[in-house]
CSV table of C-alpha atoms in Angstrom, one decimal:
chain,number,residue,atom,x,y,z
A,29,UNK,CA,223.3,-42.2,74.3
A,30,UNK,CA,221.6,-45.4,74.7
A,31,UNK,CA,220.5,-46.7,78.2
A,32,UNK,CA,222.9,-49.4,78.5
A,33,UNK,CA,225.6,-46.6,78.7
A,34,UNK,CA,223.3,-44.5,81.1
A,35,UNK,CA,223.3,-47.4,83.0
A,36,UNK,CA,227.1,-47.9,83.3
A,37,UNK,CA,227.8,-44.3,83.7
A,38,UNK,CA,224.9,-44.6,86.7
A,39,UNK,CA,227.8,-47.5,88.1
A,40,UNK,CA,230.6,-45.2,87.4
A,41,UNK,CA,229.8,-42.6,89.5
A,42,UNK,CA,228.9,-44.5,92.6
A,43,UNK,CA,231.7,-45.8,92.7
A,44,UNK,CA,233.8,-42.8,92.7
A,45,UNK,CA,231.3,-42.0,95.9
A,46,UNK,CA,232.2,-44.9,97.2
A,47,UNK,CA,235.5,-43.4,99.3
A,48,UNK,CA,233.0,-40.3,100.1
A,49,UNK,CA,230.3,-42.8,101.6
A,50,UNK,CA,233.7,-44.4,103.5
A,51,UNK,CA,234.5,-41.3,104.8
A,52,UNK,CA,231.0,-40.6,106.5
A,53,UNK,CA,231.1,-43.5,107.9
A,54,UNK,CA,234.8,-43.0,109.7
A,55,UNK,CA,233.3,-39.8,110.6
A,56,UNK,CA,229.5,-41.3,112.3
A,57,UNK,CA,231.8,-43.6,113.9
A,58,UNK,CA,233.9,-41.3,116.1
A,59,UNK,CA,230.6,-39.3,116.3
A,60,UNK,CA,229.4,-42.4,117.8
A,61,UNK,CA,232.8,-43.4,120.3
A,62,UNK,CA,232.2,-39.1,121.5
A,63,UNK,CA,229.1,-39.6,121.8
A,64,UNK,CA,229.0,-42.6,123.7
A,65,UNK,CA,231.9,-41.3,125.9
A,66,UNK,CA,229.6,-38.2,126.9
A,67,UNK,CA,226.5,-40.2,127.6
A,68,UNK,CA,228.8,-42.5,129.9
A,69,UNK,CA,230.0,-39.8,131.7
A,70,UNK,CA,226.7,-38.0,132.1
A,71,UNK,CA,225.1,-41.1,133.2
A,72,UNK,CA,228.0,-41.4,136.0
A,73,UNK,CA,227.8,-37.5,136.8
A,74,UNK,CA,223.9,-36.7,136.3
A,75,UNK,CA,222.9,-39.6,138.4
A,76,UNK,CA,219.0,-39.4,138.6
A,77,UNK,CA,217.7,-39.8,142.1
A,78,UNK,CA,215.1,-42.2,142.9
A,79,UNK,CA,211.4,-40.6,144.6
A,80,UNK,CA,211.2,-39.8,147.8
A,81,UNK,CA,208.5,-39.2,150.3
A,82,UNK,CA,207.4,-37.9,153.6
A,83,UNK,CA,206.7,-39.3,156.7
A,84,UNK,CA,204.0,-38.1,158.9
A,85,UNK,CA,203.1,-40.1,162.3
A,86,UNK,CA,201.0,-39.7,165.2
A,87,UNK,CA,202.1,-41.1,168.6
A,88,UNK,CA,201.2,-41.6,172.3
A,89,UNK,CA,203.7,-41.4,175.0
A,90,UNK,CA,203.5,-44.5,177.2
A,91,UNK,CA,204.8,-43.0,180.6
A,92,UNK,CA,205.5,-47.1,182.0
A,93,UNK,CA,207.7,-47.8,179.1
A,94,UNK,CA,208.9,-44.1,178.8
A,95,UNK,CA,208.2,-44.3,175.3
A,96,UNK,CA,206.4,-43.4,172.1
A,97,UNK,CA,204.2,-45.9,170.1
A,98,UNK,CA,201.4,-45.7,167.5
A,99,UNK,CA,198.9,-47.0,169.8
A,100,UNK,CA,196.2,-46.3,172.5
A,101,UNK,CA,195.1,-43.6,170.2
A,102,UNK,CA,192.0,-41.3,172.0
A,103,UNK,CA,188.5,-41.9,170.9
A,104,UNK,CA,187.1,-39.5,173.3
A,105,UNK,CA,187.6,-36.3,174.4
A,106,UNK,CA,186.0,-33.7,177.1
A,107,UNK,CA,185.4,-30.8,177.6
A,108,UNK,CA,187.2,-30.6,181.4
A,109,UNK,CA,190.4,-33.3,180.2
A,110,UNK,CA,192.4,-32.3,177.3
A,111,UNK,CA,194.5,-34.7,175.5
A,112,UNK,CA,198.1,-35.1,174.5
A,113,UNK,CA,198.9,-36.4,170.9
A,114,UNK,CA,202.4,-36.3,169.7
A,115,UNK,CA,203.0,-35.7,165.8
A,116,UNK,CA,206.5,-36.6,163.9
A,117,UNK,CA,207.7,-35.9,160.7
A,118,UNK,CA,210.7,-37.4,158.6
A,119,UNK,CA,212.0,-36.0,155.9
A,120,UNK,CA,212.7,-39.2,153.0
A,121,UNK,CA,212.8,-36.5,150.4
A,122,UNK,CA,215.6,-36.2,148.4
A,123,UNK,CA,215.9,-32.5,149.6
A,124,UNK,CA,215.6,-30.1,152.2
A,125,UNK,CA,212.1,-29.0,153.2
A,126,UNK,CA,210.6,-26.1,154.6
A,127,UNK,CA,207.2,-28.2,156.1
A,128,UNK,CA,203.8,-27.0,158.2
A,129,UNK,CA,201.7,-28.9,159.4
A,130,UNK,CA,197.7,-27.8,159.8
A,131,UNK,CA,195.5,-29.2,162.0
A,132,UNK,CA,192.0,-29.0,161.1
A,133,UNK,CA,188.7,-29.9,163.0
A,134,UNK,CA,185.9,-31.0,160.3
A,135,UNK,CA,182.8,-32.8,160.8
A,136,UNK,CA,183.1,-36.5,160.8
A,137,UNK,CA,181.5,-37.4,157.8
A,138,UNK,CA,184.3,-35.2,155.8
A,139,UNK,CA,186.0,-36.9,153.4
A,140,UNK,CA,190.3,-36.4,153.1
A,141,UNK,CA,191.9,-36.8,150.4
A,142,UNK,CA,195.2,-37.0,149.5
A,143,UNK,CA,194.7,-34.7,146.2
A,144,UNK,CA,193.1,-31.7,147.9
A,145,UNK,CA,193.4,-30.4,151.3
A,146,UNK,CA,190.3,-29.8,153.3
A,147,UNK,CA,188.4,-26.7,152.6
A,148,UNK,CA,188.4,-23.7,155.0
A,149,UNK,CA,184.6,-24.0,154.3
A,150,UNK,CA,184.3,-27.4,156.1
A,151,UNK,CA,187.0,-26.9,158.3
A,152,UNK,CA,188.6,-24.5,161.0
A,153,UNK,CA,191.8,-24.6,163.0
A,154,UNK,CA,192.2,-26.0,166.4
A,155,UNK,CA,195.2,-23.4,167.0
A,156,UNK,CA,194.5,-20.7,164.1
A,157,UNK,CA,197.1,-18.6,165.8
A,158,UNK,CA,200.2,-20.6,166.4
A,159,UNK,CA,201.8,-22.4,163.4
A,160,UNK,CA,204.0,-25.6,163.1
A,161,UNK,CA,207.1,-25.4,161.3
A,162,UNK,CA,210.4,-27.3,160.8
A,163,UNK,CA,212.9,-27.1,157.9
A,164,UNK,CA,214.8,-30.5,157.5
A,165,UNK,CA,217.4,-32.6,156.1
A,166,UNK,CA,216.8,-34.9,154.1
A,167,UNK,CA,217.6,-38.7,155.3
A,168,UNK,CA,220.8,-40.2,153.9
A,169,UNK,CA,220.8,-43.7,152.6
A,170,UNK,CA,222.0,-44.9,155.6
A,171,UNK,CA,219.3,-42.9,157.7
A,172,UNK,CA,216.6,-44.6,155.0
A,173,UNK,CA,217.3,-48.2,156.3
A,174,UNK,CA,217.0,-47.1,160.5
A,175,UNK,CA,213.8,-47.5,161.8
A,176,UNK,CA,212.2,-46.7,165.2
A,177,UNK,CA,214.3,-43.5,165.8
A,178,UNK,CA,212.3,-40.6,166.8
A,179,UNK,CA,215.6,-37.8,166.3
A,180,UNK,CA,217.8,-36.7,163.9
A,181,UNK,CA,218.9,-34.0,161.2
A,182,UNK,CA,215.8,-35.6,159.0
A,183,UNK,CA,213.1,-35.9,161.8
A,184,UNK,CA,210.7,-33.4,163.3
A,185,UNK,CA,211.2,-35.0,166.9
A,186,UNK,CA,207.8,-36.0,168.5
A,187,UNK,CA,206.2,-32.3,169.3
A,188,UNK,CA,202.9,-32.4,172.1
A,189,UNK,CA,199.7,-31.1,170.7
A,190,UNK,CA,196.4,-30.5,173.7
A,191,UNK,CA,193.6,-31.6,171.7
A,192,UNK,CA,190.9,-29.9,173.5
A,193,UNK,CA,187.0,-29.2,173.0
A,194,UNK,CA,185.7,-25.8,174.4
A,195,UNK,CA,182.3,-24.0,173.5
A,196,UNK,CA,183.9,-22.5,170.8
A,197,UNK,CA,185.2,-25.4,168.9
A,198,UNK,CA,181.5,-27.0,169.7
A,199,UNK,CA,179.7,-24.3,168.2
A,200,UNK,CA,181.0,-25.0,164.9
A,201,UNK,CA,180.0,-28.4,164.5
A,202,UNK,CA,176.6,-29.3,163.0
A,203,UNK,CA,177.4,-32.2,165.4
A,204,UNK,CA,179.3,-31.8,168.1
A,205,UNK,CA,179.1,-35.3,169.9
A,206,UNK,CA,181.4,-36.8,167.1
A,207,UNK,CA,184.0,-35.0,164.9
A,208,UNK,CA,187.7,-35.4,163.3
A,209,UNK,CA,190.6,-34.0,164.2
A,210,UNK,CA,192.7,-33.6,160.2
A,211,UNK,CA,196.4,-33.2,160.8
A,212,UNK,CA,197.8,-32.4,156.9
A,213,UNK,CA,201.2,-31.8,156.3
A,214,UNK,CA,202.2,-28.9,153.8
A,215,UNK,CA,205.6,-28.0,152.1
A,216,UNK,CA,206.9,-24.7,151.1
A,217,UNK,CA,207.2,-24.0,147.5
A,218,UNK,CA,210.6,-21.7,146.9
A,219,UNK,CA,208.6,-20.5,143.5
A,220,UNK,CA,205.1,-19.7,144.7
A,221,UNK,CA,206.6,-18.8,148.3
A,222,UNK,CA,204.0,-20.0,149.8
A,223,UNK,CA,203.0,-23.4,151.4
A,224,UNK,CA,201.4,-26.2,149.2
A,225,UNK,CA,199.4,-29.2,150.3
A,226,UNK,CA,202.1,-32.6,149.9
A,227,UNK,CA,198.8,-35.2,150.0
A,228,UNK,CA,200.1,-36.5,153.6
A,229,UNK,CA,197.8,-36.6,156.1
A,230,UNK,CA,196.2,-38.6,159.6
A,231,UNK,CA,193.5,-38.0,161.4
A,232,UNK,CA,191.6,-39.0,165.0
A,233,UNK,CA,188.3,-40.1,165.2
A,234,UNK,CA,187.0,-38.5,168.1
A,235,UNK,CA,183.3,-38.5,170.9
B,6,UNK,CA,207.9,39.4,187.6
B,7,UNK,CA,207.3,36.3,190.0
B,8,UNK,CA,204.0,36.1,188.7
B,9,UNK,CA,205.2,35.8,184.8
B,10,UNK,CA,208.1,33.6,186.1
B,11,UNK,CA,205.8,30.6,187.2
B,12,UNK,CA,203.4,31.5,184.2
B,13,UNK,CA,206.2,30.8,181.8
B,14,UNK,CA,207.6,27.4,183.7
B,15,UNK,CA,204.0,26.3,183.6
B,16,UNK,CA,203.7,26.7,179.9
B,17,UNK,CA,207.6,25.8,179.0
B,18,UNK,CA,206.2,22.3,181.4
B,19,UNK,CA,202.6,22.1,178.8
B,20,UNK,CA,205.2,22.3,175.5
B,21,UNK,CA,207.0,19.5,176.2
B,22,UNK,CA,204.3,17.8,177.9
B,23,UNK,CA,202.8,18.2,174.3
B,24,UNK,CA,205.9,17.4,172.1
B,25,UNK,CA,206.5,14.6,174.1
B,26,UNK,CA,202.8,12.9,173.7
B,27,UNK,CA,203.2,13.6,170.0
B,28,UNK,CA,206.4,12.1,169.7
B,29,UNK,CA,206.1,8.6,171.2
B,30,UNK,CA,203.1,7.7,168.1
B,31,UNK,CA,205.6,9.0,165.8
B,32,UNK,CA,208.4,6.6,167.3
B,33,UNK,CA,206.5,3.8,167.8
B,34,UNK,CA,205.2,4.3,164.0
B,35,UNK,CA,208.5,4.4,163.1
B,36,UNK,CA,209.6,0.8,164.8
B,37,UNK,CA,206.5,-0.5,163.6
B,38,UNK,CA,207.4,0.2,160.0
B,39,UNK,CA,210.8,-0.7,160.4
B,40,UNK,CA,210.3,-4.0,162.0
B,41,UNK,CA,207.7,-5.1,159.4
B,42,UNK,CA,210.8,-4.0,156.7
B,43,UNK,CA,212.9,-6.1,158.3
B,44,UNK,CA,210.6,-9.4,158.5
B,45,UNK,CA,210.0,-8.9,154.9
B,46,UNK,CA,213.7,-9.3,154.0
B,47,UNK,CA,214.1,-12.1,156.7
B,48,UNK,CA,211.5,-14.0,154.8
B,49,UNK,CA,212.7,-13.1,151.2
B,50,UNK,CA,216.4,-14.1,152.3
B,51,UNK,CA,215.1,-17.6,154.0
B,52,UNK,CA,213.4,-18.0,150.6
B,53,UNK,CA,216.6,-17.1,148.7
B,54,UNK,CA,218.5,-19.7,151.0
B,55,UNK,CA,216.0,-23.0,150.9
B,56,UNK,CA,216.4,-22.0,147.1
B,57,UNK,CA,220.2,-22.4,147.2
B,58,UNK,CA,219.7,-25.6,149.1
B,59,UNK,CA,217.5,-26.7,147.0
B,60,UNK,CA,220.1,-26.2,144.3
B,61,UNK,CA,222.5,-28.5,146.6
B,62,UNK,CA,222.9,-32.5,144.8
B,63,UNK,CA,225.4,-33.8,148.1
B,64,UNK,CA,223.8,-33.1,151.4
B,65,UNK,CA,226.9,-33.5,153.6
B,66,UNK,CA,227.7,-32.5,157.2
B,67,UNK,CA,228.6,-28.9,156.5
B,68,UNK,CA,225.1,-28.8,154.6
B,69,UNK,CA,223.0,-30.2,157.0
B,70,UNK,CA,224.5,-28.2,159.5
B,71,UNK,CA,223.4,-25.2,157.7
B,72,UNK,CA,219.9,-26.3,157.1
B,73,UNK,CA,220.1,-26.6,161.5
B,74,UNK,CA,221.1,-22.6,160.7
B,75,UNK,CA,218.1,-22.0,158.8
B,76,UNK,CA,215.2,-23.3,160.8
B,77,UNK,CA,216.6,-21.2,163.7
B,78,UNK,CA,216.3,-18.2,161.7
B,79,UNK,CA,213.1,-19.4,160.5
B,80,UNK,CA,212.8,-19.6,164.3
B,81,UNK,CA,213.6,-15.8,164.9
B,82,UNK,CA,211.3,-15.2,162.1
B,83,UNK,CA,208.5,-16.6,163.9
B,84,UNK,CA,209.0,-14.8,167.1
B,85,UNK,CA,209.7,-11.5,165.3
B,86,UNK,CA,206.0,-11.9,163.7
B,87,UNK,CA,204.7,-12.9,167.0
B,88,UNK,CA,206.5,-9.9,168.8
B,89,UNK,CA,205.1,-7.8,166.4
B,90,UNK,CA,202.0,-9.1,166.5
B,91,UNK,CA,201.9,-8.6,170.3
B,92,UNK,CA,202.9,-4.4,169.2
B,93,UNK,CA,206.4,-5.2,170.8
B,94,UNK,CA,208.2,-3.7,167.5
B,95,UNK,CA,211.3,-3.1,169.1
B,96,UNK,CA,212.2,-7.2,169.9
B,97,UNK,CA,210.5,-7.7,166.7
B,98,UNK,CA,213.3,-5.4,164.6
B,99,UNK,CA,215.7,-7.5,166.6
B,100,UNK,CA,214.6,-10.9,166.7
B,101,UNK,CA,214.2,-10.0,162.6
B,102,UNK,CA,217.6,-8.4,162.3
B,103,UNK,CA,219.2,-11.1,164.0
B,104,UNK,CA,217.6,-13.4,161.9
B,105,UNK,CA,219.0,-11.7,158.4
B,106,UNK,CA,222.3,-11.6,159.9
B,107,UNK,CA,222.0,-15.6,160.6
B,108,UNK,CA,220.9,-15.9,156.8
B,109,UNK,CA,223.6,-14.0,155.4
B,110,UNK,CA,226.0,-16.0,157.0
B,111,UNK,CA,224.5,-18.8,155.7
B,112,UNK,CA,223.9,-17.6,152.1
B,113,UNK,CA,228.2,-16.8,152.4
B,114,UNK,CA,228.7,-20.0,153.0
B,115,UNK,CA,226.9,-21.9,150.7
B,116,UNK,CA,227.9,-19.6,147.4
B,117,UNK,CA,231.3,-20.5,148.7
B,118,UNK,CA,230.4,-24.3,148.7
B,119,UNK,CA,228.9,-24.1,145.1
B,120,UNK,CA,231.6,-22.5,144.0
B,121,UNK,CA,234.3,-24.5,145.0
B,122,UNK,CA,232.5,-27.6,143.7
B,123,UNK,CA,231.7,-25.5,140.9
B,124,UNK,CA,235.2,-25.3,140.1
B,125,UNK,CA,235.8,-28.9,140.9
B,126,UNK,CA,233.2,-29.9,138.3
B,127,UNK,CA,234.7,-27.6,135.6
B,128,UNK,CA,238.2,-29.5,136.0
B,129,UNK,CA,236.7,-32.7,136.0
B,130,UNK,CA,233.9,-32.5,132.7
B,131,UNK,CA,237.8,-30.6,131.0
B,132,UNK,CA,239.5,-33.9,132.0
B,133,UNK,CA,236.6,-36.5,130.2
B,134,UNK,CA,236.5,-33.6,127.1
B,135,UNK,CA,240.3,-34.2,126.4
B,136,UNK,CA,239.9,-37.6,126.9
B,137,UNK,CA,237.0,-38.2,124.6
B,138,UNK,CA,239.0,-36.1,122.0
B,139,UNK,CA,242.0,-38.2,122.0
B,140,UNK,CA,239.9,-41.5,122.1
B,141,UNK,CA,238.5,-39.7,118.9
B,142,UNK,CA,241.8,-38.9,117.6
B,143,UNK,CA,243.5,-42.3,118.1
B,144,UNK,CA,240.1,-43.8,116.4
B,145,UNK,CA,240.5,-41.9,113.7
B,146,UNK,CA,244.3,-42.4,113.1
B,147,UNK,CA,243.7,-46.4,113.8
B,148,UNK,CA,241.2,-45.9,110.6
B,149,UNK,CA,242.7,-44.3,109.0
B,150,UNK,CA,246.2,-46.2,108.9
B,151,UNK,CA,244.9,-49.5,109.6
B,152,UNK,CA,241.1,-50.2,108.9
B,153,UNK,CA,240.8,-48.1,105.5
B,154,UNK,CA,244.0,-48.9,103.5
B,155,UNK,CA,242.4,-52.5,104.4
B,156,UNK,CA,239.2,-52.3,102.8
B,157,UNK,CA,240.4,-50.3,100.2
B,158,UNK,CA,242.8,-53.3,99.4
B,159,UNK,CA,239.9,-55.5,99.8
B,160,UNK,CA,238.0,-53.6,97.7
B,161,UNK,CA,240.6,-53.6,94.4
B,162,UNK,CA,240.7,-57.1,95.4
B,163,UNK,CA,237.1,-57.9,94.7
B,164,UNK,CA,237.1,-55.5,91.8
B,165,UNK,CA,239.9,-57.6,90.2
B,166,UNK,CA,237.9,-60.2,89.9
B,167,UNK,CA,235.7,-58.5,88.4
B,168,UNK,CA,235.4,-59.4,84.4
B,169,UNK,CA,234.7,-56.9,81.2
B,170,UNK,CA,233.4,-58.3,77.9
B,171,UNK,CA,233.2,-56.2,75.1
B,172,UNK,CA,230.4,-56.7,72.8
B,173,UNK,CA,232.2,-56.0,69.1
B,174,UNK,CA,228.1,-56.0,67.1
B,175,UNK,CA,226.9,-53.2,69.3
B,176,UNK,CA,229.8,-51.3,70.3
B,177,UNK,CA,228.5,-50.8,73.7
B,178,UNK,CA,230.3,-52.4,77.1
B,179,UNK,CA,228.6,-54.8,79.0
């Protein structure tokens, strides 16, 4: 057989393939209109939420306007006057969550971070024996755009901390004419069960 | 006999003195135990339900009314631990008690919710599966009725134009 009729035999046979090629194409073509039918659906079904965050604020209540404002914030503190700080949380998660918050008392050259919480080495609790909880809602869209509310399904409503400074809290400080008061807001985790450190935080600069 | 009359009543009064002094450990033991059994389950079922709400994609009114459920039980929890803290175990296997029946409740209702929308999305992902398959089907009958017999007429057309010459020296086809 010489090539020439290789050659044509080659051109024989793909053409008879020709209606087989055809007919993988029909079929990757409705492969394609199913496919493209599911990944519309899924798209509409599975919508992907966007981030969400939470909100943590420290307030004063202003007894001549009857309200509370981020302002007029102590900067000292005594022994024989305790002070009255108001903490509020908002949920703009996308979920429901189980949060604590922790409030710390650390020197003030500490250093916060968002990454790590503050040590128990560094630190200690102003109240080590009563605990701060709230499980919330998470905001609604609506909710999202409102500002300036202070209740709701997806806010922990302004709660009253005494900030005090007793012999005991002194004694702890390397130096207790100035210090920081850490409040850090924690989240439950459902699969550790335990609390984990969401990176939130504020804290008072205090004399 | 008088004698041995007040000598028993004195001792008969010493026994139960006695039983008595040995009971009351053994009772408070007892609620101690069971109210720390019963703030174990309260926590585990809180767990369970901030799991299920976790699960939840449409936080709606009967949902966040739930979740105002929960953080009173996780209320009840707290006072249970500090009851029991303060060795009042009784109020402590309450407060804890009442607290699993609150999350029960709640658990009830939202399996019922997932279900139902369960259900719904079952009926709804059938609906877009037949219609994807007859969108496939009617594709596939449009080709093959319309857009194949068309190229394959196409097709014979172009090879009809197509020209063989024979080359008589060689015998082979070119």
């Amino acid at each position: 057989m010489t090539k020439e009729k290789k050659s044509l035999i080659k051109k024989v046979n793909s053409k008879l393939t020709q209606s087989q090629i055809n007919r993988i194409i029909s079929l990757s073509i409705i492969l394609v209109v199913v496919a493209s039918v599911i990944g519309i659906s899924s798209s509409v079904f599975f919508q992907k939420k966007p981030d969400g965050f939470s909100e943590l604020s420290l307030l004063m209540y202003n007894d001549l306007t009857e309200n509370f404002e981020a302002n007029n914030y102590p900067t000292q503190i005594y022994s024989y006057e305790n002070v009255s700080v108001y903490f509020m949380v908002k949920n703009f998660e996308n979920s429901v969550k189980y949060y604590q918050l922790q409030i710390k008392v650390v020197e003030l050259t500490q250093n916060v971070s968002s990454q790590q919480p503050i040590s128990a080495i560094s630190s200690f609790f102003l109240y080590p024996n009563d605990t701060f909880e709230k499980i919330l809602s998470p905001a609604t869209n609506v909710e999202k755009k409102e500002t300036g509310l202070f209740a709701g399904d997806y806010i922990w409503e302004p709660t009253e901390l005494v900030l005090y400074v007793n012999s005991e809290v002194l004694s702890k400080l390397t130096n207790p004419n100035s210090f920081k008061i850490v409040f850090e807001l924690w989240e439950f985790n459902t699969e550790k069960e335990n609390f984990q450190y969401t990176g939130v935080f504020t804290f008072l600069e205090l004399d | 006999m008088k004698r041995y009359q007040k000598f028993i009543l004195i001792l008969c009064v010493f026994g139960i003195t006695t039983v008595l002094h040995n009971q009351i450990p053994i009772a408070q033991s007892q609620a101690e135990q069971e109210a720390s059994v019963a703030i174990q389950e309260a926590d585990e079922k809180l767990t369970y339900v901030l799991e299920l709400l976790e699960e939840i994609s449409n936080y709606d009114e009967d949902i966040r009314n739930l979740i105002l459920q929960a953080d009173d039980a996780r209320q009840l929890i707290k006072d249970a631990k500090d009851n029991y803290a303060s060795s009042n175990f009784t109020i402590s296997y309450q407060k804890a008690t009442e607290a699993i029946l609150q999350l029960d409740s709640i658990i009830g209702e939202i399996d019922s919710k997932i279900q139902s929308k369960t259900q719904n999305k079952i009926i709804i992902f059938s609906l877009v599966g037949v219609l994807a398959g007859l969108g496939a089907i009617m594709f596939s009958f449009l080709f093959i009725s319309k857009i194949y017999p068309w190229y394959e007429k196409k097709k014979i057309e172009e090879y009809s134009k197509l020209e063989i010459s024979y080359n008589n020296s060689k015998g082979d086809v070119k």
